[in-house]
Coordinates of C-alpha atoms and ligand atoms in Angstrom, one line a residue:
M1 CA 105.8 78.5 103.5
K2 CA 105.6 81.1 101.1
I3 CA 102.2 83.9 100.8
A4 CA 103.5 86.7 98.4
M5 CA 101.2 89.4 99.9
G6 CA 99.2 91.8 97.3
N7 CA 97.9 94.8 98.2
D8 CA 95.9 98.4 97.3
H9 CA 97.1 102.2 98.9
T10 CA 94.2 101.4 101.4
A11 CA 96.0 98.3 102.9
V12 CA 99.5 99.3 103.3
E13 CA 99.1 99.4 107.2
L14 CA 97.2 96.1 107.1
K15 CA 99.5 94.5 104.4
E16 CA 102.3 95.3 107.1
A17 CA 100.6 93.6 110.3
I18 CA 99.5 90.3 108.7
R19 CA 103.4 90.9 107.0
K20 CA 104.5 91.0 110.5
H21 CA 102.5 88.8 112.7
L22 CA 103.4 85.6 109.6
E23 CA 107.1 87.0 109.7
E24 CA 106.5 86.2 113.2
K25 CA 105.8 82.3 112.5
G26 CA 108.9 82.1 109.7
I27 CA 106.3 82.2 107.2
E28 CA 108.5 84.0 104.2
I29 CA 106.2 87.1 102.9
I30 CA 107.0 88.2 98.4
D31 CA 105.8 91.5 99.5
L32 CA 104.0 92.3 96.0
G33 CA 101.8 95.5 97.2
F34 CA 101.3 99.2 97.2
N35 CA 104.2 101.2 99.4
G36 CA 104.1 104.3 98.6
T37 CA 101.9 107.6 99.5
G38 CA 98.8 108.5 97.2
S39 CA 96.6 106.2 95.2
C40 CA 97.4 103.3 92.8
D41 CA 94.8 100.7 91.2
Y42 CA 94.1 97.7 92.9
P43 CA 94.5 95.6 90.3
V44 CA 97.6 95.7 89.1
Y45 CA 98.0 94.5 92.6
G46 CA 95.1 91.2 92.4
E47 CA 97.2 89.9 88.8
K48 CA 101.0 90.0 90.3
V49 CA 99.6 88.3 93.8
G50 CA 97.9 85.2 91.2
R51 CA 101.0 85.1 88.5
A52 CA 102.7 85.0 92.2
V53 CA 100.9 82.1 93.1
V54 CA 99.7 80.6 90.0
D55 CA 103.6 80.5 88.5
G56 CA 104.9 78.8 91.9
E57 CA 106.6 81.7 93.8
A58 CA 104.6 81.1 95.9
D59 CA 102.1 78.7 97.5
L60 CA 99.6 80.8 99.0
G61 CA 98.9 85.2 97.5
I62 CA 97.1 87.1 100.5
A63 CA 95.2 90.3 98.4
I64 CA 94.0 93.3 100.5
C65 CA 92.2 96.4 98.7
G66 CA 89.5 98.9 100.3
T67 CA 86.9 95.9 100.5
G68 CA 89.0 93.1 98.9
L69 CA 86.2 92.6 96.1
G70 CA 88.2 95.1 93.6
I71 CA 91.9 93.2 93.9
S72 CA 89.7 89.5 94.5
L73 CA 87.9 90.5 90.5
A74 CA 91.3 91.1 89.8
A75 CA 93.5 87.5 91.3
N76 CA 90.7 85.8 89.7
K77 CA 91.3 86.6 86.5
V78 CA 94.6 85.2 85.9
K79 CA 94.2 81.6 85.1
G80 CA 94.7 78.7 88.0
V81 CA 93.3 81.7 91.1
R82 CA 90.3 81.0 92.9
A83 CA 90.7 83.6 95.2
C84 CA 88.1 85.0 98.1
V85 CA 86.9 87.6 100.8
C86 CA 86.9 86.6 103.9
S87 CA 86.2 89.0 106.9
E88 CA 84.6 85.3 109.1
P89 CA 86.9 82.2 109.9
Y90 CA 84.3 80.1 109.1
T91 CA 84.1 81.5 106.0
A92 CA 87.5 81.5 105.6
K93 CA 88.3 77.5 106.9
L94 CA 85.3 76.8 104.7
S95 CA 87.3 78.0 101.5
R96 CA 90.4 75.9 102.0
L97 CA 87.8 72.6 103.1
H98 CA 85.5 73.3 99.7
N99 CA 87.4 75.7 97.4
D100 CA 91.3 75.0 98.1
C101 CA 91.1 78.4 98.0
N102 CA 95.2 80.2 97.4
V103 CA 94.5 84.4 97.8
L104 CA 92.9 84.8 100.2
C105 CA 91.1 89.0 99.9
F106 CA 90.3 90.7 103.1
G107 CA 89.1 94.7 102.9
A108 CA 91.1 96.9 105.3
R109 CA 87.9 99.1 105.7
V110 CA 86.0 96.4 106.5
I111 CA 87.7 94.5 109.6
G112 CA 90.3 95.2 112.5
V113 CA 93.5 93.9 112.1
E114 CA 93.2 91.2 114.6
M115 CA 90.1 89.3 113.2
A116 CA 92.5 89.7 109.6
K117 CA 94.9 88.2 112.1
M118 CA 92.8 84.9 113.2
I119 CA 91.7 84.6 109.6
T120 CA 94.1 83.9 108.0
D121 CA 95.4 81.4 111.2
I122 CA 93.0 80.1 110.2
W123 CA 92.7 79.5 106.7
L124 CA 96.2 78.9 106.3
E125 CA 96.1 75.7 109.4
S126 CA 93.3 74.9 107.0
G127 CA 93.9 72.3 103.5
F128 CA 91.6 71.8 100.9
E129 CA 89.7 67.7 101.6
G130 CA 89.8 67.2 98.0
G131 CA 86.5 64.5 97.7
R132 CA 83.6 65.8 96.2
H133 CA 84.3 68.8 96.5
K134 CA 87.8 68.8 94.3
R135 CA 85.4 67.7 91.6
R136 CA 82.9 70.9 92.1
V137 CA 86.5 73.0 92.6
D138 CA 87.3 71.2 89.2
M139 CA 84.3 72.3 87.1
I140 CA 84.8 75.6 88.2
M141 CA 88.5 75.5 86.7
D142 CA 86.6 73.8 83.7
I143 CA 84.8 78.0 82.9
E144 CA 88.5 78.4 82.5
G145 CA 88.6 76.4 79.5
R146 CA 85.7 78.0 77.8
Ligands
RB5_201 C1 90.2 102.6 96.5 O1 89.3 103.9 97.1 C2 89.0 101.0 96.6 O2 87.6 101.5 95.2 C3 89.7 99.5 96.4 O3 91.0 99.7 97.5 C4 88.8 98.6 96.5 O4 87.8 98.8 97.6 C5 87.7 98.2 95.1 O5 87.1 97.2 94.9

């Protein structure tokens, strides 16, 4: 399993904590995020993570900014991306089961490290249920073609 991670300046520490957590489980991380000092622009990193997922370089993506909103909006502009901001486990689980979410987004200014790790674990353990949910996800993806 390979996961592409991306983040802006608000989320360097949270990205590192999640990266370490996942690497300890044997998951390979492709770090496409900001690691410098000062500030940067989150759309760059949302797009990078989205492209890594739809191009098949990574199986799934995790993108983090201050709220999770900006970076998810950017990732969702990449055709084939279904990025969801999750701040608690129930939504994270359902984002996989029903929405086939392929990019998990966090707000580093919203949730703590332990909650983010728990959400990540539950998200990774959950799989798409298909069936009626596939029809609906297909309807979402059809919007990209119009
Ligand atoms: C950066 O200040 C902040 O706007 C960004 O991290 C994110 O929250 C945007 O949606």
